[in-house]
CSV table of N, CA and C in Angstrom, one decimal:
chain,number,residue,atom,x,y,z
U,18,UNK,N,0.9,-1.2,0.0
U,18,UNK,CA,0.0,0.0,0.0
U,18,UNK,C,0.9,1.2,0.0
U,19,UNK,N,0.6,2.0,-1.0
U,19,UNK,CA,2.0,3.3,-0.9
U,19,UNK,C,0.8,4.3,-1.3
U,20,UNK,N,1.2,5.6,-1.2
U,20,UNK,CA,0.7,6.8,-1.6
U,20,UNK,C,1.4,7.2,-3.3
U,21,UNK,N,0.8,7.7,-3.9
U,21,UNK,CA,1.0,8.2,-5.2
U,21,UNK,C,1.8,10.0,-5.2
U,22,UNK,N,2.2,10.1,-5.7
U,22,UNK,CA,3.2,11.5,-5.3
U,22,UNK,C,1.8,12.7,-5.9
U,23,UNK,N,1.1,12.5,-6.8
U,23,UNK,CA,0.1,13.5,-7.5
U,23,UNK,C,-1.2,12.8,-6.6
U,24,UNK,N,-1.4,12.0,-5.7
U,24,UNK,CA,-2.9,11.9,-4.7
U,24,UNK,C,-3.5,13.0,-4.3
U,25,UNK,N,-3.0,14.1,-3.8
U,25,UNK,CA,-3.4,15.3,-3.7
U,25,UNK,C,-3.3,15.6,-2.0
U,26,UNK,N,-2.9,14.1,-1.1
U,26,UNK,CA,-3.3,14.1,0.0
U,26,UNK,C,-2.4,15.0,1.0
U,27,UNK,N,-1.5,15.5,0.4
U,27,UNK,CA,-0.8,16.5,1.0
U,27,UNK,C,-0.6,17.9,0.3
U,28,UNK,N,-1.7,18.3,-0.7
U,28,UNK,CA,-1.6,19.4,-1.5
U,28,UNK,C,-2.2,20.6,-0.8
U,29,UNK,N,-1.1,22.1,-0.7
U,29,UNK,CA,-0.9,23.1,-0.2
U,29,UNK,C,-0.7,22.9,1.2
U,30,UNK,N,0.2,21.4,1.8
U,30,UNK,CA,1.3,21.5,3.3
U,30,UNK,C,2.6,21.5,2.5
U,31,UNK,N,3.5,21.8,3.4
U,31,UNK,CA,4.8,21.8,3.7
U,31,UNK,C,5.1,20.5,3.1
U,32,UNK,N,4.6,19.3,3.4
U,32,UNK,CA,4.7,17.5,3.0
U,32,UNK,C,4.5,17.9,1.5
U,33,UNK,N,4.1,18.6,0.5
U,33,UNK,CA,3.7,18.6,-1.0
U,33,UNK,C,4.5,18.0,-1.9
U,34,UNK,N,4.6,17.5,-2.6
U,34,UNK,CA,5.2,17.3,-3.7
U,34,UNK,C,5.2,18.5,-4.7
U,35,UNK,N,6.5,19.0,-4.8
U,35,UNK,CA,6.8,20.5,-5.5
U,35,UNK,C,7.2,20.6,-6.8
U,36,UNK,N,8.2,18.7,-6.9
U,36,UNK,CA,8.9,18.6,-8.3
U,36,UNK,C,8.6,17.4,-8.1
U,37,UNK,N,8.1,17.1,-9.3
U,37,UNK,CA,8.1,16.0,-9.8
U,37,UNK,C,9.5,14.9,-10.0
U,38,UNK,N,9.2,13.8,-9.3
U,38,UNK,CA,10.5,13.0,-9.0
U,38,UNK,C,11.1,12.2,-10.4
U,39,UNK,N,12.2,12.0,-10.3
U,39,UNK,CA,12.5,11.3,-11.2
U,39,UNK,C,13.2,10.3,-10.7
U,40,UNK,N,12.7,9.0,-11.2
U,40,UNK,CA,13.0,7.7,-10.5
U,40,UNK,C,13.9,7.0,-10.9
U,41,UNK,N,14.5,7.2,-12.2
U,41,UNK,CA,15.7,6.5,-12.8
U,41,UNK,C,16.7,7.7,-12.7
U,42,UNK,N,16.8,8.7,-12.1
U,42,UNK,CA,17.6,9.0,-11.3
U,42,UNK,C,18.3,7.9,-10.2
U,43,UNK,N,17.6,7.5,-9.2
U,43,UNK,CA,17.5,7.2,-8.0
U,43,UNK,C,18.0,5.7,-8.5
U,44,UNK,N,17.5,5.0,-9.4
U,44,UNK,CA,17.6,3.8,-10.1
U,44,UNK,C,19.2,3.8,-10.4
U,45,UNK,N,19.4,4.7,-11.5
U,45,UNK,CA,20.7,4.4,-12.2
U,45,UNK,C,22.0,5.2,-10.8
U,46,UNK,N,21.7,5.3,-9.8
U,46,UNK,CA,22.2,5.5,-8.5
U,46,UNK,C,22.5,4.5,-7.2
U,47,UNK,N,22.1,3.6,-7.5
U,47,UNK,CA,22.3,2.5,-6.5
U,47,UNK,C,23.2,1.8,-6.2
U,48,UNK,N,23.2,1.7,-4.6
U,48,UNK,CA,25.0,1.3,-4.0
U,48,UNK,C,24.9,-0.1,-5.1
U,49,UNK,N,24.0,-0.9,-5.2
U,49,UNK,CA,23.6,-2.2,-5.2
U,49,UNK,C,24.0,-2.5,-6.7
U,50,UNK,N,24.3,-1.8,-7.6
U,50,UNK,CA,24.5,-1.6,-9.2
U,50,UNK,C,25.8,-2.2,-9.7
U,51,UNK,N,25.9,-2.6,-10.6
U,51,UNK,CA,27.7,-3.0,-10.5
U,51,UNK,C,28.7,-2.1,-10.9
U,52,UNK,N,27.9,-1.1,-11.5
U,52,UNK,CA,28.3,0.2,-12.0
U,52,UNK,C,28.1,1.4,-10.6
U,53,UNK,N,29.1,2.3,-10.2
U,53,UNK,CA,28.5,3.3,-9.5
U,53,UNK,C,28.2,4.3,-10.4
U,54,UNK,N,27.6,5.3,-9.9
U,54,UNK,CA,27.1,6.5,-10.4
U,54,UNK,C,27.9,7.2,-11.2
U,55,UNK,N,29.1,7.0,-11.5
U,55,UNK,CA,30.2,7.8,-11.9
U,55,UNK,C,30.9,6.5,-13.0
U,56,UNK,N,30.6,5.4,-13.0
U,56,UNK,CA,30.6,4.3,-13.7
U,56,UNK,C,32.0,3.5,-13.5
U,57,UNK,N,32.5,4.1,-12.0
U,57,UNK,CA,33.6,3.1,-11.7
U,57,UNK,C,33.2,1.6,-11.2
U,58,UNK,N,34.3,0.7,-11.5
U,58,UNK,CA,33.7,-0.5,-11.2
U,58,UNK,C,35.0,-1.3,-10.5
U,59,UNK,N,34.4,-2.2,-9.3
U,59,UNK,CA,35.3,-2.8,-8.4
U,59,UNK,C,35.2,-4.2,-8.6
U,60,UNK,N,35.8,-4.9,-7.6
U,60,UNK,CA,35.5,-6.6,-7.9
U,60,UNK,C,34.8,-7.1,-6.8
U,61,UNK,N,34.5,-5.9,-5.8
U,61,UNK,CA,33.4,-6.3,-4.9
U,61,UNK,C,31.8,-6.4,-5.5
U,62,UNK,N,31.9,-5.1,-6.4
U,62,UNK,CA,30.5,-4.4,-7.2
U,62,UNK,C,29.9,-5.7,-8.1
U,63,UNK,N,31.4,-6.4,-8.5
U,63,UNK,CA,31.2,-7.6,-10.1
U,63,UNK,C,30.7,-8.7,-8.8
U,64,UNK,N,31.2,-8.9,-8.4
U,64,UNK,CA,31.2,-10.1,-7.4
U,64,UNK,C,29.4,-10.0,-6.8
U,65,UNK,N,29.0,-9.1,-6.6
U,65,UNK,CA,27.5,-9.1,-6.1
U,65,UNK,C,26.7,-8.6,-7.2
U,66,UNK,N,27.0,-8.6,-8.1
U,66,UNK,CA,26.2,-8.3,-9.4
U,66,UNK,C,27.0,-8.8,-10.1
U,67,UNK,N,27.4,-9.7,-10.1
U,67,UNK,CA,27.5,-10.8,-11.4
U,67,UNK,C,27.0,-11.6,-12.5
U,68,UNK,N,25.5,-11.7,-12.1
U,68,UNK,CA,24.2,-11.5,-13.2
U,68,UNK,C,23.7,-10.9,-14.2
U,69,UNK,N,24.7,-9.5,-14.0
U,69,UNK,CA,24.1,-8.4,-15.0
U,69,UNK,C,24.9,-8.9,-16.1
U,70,UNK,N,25.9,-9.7,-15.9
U,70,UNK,CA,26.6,-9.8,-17.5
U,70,UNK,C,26.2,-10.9,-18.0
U,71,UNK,N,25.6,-12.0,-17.3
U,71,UNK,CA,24.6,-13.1,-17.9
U,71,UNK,C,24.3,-13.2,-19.0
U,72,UNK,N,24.3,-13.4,-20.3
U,72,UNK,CA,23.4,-12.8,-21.1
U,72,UNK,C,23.4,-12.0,-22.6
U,73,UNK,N,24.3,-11.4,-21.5
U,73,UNK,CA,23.8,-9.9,-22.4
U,73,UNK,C,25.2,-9.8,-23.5
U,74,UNK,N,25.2,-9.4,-24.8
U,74,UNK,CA,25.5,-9.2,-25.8
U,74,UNK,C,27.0,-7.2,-25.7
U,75,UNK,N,27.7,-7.8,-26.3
U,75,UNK,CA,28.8,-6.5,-26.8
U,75,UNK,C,28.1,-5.0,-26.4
U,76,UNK,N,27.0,-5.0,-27.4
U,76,UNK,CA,26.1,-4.1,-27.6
U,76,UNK,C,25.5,-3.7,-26.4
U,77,UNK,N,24.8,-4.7,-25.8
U,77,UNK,CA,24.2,-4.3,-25.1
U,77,UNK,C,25.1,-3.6,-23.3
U,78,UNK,N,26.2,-4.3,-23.3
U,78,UNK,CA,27.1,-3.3,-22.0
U,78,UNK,C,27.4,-2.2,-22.8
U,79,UNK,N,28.2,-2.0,-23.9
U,79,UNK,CA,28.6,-0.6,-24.3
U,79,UNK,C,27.0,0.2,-24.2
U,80,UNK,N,26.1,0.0,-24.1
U,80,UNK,CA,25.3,0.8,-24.4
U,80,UNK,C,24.9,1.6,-22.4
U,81,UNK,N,25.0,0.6,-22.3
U,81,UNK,CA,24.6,1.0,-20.4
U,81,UNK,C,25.8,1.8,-20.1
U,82,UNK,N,27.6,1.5,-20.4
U,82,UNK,CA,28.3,2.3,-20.4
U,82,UNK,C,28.3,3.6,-20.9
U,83,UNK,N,28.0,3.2,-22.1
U,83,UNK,CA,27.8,5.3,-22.8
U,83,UNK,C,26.6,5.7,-21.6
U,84,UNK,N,25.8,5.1,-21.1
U,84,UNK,CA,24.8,6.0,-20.8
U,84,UNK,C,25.8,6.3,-19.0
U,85,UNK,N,26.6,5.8,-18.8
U,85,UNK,CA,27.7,6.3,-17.7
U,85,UNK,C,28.7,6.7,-18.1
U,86,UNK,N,28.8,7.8,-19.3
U,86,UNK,CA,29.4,8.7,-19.9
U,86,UNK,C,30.7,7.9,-20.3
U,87,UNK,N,30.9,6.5,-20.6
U,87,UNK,CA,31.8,6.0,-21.2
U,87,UNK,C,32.0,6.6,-23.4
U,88,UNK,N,32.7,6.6,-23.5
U,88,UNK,CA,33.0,6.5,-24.9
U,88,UNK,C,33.5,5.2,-25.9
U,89,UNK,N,32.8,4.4,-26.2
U,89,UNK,CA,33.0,3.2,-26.3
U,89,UNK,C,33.3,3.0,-27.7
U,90,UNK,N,33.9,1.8,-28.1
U,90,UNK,CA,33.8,1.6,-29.9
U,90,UNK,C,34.3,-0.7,-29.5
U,91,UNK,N,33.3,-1.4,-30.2
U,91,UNK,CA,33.2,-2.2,-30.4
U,91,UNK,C,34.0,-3.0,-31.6
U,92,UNK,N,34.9,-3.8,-31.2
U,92,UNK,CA,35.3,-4.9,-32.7
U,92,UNK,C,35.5,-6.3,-32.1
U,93,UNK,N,36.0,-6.4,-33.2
U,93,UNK,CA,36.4,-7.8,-33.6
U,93,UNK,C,37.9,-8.1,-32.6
U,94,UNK,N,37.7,-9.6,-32.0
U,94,UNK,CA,39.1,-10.1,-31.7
U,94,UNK,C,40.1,-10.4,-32.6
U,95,UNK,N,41.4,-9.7,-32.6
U,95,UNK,CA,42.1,-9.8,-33.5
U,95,UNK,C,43.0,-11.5,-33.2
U,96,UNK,N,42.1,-12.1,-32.6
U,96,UNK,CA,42.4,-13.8,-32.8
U,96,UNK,C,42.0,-14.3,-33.8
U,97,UNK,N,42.1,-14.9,-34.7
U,97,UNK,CA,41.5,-15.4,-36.1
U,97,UNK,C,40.8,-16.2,-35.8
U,98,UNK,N,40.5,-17.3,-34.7
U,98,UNK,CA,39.5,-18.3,-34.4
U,98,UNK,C,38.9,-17.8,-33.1
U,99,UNK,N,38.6,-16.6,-32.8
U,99,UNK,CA,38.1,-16.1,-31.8
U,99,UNK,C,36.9,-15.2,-31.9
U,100,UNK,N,35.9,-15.6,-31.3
U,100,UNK,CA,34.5,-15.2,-31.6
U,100,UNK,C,34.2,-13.9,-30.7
U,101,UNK,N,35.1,-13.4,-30.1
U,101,UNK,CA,35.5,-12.3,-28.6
U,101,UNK,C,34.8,-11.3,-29.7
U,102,UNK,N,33.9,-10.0,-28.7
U,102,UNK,CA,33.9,-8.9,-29.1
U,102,UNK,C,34.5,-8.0,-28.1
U,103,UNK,N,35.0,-7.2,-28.6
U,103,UNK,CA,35.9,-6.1,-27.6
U,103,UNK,C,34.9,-4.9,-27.4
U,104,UNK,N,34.8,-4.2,-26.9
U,104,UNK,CA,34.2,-2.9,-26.4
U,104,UNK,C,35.9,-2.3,-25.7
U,105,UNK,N,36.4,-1.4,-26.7
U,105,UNK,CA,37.1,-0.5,-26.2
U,105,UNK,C,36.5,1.0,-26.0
U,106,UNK,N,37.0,1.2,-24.3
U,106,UNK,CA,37.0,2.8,-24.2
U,106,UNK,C,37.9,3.3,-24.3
U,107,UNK,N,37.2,4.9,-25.0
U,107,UNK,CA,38.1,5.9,-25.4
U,107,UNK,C,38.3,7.2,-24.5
U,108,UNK,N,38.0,7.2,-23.2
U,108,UNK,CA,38.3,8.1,-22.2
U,108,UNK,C,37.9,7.4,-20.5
U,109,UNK,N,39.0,6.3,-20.7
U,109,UNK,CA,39.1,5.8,-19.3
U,109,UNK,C,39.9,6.7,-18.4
U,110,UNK,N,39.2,7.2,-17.0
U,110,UNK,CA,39.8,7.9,-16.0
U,110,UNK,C,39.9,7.2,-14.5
U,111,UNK,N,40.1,8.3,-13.7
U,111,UNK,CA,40.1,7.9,-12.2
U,111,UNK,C,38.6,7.7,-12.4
U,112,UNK,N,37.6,7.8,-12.4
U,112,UNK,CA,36.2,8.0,-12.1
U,112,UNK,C,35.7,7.0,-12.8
U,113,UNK,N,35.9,6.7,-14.5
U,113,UNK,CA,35.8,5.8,-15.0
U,113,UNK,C,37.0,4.7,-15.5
U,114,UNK,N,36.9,3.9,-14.6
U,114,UNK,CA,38.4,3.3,-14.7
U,114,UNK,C,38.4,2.0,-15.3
U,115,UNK,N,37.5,1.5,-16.5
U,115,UNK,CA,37.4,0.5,-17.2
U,115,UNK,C,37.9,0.8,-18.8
U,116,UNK,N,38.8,0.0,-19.1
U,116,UNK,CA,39.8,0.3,-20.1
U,116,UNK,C,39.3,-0.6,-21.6
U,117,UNK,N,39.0,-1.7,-21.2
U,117,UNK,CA,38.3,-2.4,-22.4
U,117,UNK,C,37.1,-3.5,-21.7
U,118,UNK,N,36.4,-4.2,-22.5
U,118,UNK,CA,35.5,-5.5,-22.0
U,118,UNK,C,35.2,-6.1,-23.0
U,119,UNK,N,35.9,-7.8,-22.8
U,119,UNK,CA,35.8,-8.7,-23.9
U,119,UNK,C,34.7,-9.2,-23.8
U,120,UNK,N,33.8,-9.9,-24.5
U,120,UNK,CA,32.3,-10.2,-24.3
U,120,UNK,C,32.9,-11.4,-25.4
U,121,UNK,N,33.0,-13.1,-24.4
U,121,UNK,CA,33.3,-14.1,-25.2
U,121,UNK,C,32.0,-15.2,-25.4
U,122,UNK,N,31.4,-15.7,-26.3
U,122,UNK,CA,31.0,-16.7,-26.6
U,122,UNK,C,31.0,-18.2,-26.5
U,123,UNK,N,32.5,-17.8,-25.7
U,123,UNK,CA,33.1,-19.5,-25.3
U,123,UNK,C,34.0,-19.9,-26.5
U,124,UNK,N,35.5,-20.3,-25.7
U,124,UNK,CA,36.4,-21.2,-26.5
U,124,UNK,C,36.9,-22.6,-26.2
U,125,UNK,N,37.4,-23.0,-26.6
U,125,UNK,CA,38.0,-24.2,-26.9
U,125,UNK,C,38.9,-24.4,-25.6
U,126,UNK,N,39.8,-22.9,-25.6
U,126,UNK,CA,40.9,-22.9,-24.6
U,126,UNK,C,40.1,-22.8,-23.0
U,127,UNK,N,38.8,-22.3,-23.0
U,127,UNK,CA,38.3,-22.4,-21.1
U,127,UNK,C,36.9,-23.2,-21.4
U,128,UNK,N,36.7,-24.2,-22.3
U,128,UNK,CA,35.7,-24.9,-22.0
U,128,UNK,C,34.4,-24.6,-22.5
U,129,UNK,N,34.4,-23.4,-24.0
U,129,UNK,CA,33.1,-24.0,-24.2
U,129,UNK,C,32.0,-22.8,-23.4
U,130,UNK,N,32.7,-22.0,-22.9
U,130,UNK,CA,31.8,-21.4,-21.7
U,130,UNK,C,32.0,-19.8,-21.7
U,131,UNK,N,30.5,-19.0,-21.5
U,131,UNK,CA,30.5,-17.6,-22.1
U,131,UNK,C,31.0,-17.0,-21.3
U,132,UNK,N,32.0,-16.1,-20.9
U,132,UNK,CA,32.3,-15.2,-20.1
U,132,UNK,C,32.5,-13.8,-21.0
U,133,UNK,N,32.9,-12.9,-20.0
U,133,UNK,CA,33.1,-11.2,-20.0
U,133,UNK,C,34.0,-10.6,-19.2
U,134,UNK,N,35.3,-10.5,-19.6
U,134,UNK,CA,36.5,-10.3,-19.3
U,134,UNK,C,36.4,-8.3,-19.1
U,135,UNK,N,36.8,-8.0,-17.9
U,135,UNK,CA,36.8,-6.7,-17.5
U,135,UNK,C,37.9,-6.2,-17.8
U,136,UNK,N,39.0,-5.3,-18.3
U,136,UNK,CA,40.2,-5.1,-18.3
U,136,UNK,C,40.0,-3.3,-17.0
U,137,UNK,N,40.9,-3.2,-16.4
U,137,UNK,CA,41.0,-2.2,-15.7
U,137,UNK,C,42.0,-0.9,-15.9
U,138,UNK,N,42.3,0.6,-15.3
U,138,UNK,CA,43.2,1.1,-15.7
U,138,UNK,C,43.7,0.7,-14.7
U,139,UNK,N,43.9,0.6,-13.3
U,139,UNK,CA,44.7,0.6,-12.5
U,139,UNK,C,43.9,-0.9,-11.4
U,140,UNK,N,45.2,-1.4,-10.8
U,140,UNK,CA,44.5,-2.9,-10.1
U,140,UNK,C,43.5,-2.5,-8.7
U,141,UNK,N,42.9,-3.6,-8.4
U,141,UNK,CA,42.0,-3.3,-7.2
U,141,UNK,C,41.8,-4.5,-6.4
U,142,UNK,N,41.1,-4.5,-5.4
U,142,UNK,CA,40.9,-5.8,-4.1
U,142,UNK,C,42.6,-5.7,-4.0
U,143,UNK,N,42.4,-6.3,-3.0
U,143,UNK,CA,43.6,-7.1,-2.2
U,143,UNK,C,44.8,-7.7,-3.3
U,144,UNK,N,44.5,-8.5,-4.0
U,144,UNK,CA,45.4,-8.7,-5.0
U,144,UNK,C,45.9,-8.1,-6.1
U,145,UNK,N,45.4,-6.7,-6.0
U,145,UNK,CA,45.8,-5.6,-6.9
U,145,UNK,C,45.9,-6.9,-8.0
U,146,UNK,N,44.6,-7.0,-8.5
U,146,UNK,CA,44.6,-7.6,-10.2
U,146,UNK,C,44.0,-6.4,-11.1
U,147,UNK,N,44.4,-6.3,-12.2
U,147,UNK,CA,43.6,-5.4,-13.2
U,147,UNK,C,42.8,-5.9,-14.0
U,148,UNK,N,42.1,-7.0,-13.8
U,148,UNK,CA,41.4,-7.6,-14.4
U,148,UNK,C,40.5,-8.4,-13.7
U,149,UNK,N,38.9,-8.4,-14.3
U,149,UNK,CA,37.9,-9.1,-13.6
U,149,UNK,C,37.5,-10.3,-15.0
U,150,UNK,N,36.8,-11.0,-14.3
U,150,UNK,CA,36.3,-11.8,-15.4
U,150,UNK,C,35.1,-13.0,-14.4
U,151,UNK,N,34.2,-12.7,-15.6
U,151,UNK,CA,32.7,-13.5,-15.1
U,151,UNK,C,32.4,-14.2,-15.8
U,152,UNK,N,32.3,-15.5,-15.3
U,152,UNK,CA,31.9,-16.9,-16.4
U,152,UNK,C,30.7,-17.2,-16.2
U,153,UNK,N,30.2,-17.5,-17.4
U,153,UNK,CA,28.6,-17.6,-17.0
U,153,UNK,C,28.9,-19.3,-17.1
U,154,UNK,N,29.0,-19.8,-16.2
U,154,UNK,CA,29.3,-21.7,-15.6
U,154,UNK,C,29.8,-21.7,-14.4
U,155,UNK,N,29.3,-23.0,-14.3
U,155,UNK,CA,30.0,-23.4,-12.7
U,155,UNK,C,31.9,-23.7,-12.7
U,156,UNK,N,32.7,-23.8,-11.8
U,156,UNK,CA,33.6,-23.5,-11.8
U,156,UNK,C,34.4,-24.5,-12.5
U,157,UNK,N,33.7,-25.7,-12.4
U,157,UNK,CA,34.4,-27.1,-12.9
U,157,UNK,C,33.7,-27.5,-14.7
U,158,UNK,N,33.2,-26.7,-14.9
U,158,UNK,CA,33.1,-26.5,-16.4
U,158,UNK,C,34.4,-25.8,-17.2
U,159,UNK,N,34.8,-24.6,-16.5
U,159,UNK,CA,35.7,-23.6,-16.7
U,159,UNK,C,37.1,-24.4,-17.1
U,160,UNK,N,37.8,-23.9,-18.4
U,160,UNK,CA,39.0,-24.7,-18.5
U,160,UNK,C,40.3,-23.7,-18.0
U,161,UNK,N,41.3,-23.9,-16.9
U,161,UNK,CA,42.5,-22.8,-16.9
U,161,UNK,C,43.6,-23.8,-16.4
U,162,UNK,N,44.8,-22.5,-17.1
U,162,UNK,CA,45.7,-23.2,-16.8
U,162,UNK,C,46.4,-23.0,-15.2
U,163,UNK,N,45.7,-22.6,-14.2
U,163,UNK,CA,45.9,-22.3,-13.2
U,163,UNK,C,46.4,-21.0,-13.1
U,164,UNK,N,46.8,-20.3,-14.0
U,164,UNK,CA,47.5,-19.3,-14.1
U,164,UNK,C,46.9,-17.7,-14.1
U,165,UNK,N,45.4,-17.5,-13.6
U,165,UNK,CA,44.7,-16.6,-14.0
U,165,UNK,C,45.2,-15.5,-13.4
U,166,UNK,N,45.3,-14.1,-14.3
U,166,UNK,CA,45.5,-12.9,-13.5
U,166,UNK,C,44.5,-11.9,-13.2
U,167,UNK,N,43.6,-12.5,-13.0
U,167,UNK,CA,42.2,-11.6,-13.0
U,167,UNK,C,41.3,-12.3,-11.5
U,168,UNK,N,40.7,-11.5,-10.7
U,168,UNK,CA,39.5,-11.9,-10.4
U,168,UNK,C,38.2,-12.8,-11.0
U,169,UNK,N,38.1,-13.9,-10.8
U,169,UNK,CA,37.2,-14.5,-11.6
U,169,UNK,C,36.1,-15.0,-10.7
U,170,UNK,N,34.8,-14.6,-11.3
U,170,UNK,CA,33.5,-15.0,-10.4
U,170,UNK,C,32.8,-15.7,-11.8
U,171,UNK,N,32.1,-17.0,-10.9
U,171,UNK,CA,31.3,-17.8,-11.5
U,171,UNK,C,29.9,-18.0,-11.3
U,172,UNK,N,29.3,-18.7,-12.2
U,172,UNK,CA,27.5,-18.3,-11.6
U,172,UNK,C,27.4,-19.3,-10.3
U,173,UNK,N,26.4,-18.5,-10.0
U,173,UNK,CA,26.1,-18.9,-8.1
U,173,UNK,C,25.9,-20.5,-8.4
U,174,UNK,N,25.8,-21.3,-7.6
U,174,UNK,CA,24.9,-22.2,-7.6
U,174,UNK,C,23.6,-21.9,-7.0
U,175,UNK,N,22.6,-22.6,-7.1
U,175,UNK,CA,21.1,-22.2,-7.0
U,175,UNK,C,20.7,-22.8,-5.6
């Protein structure tokens, strides 16, 4: 049960509604986002929103990035048997500190299995890695050669 901001039930008190709210303000603001408001991103933020890359297509992150004032340009992996799209940015800073994002399809070399490789400008967490990476599989699907330099988070189990 909530009140509507235009109900009228507080029209000419002090409680009024004066401006009309905007809600995807408040939305595209949340601690809870994997993005913060300024479109920096951590490996605590990937690690509890790790779902958001589920899914979703090259296209579709560069597009939520530009709208966090990223400047983005999309290609091709310059691996000849590689199905990777890249999203490079073109004005990574302190504020926005994401440098490229591979958006893979799954190879041969990790099993077959979709992930989204984060590249960073500068390292972060505890291990000062500059690199995140989210596999959409459980962890024993995943092929490595033990050697990974990145934060890697996998899908939850259920």
């Amino acid at each position: 049960m909530g009140m509507k901001a235009n109900s009228g039930l507080f029209q000419n008190t002090n409680g009024a509604m004066k401006f009309k709210l905007n809600i995807q303000m408040f939305a595209s603001k949340k601690s809870d986002s994997v993005f913060s408001s300024t479109g920096h991103i951590t490996n605590t933020s990937v690690s509890k929103n790790r779902e958001y890359f589920f899914g979703k297509s090259a296209k579709q992150i560069a597009h939520d990035m530009e709208s966090l004032g990223y400047d983005t340009t999309i290609r091709k992996s310059s691996h000849a048997k590689s199905k990777a799209q890249i999203i490079v940015v073109g004005n990574s800073n302190k504020r926005r500190n994401i440098t490229q994002v591979q958006v893979s399809p799954g190879s041969k070399r990790h099993g077959d299995v979709p992930y989204v490789k984060i590249s960073l400008n500068r390292p972060v967490g505890t291990k000062k890695h500059g690199k995140i990476k989210i596999v959409d599989a459980k962890k024993s699907d995943y092929k490595t050669d033990g050697k990974e330099n990145a934060y890697t988070f996998f899908r939850r189990n259920k």
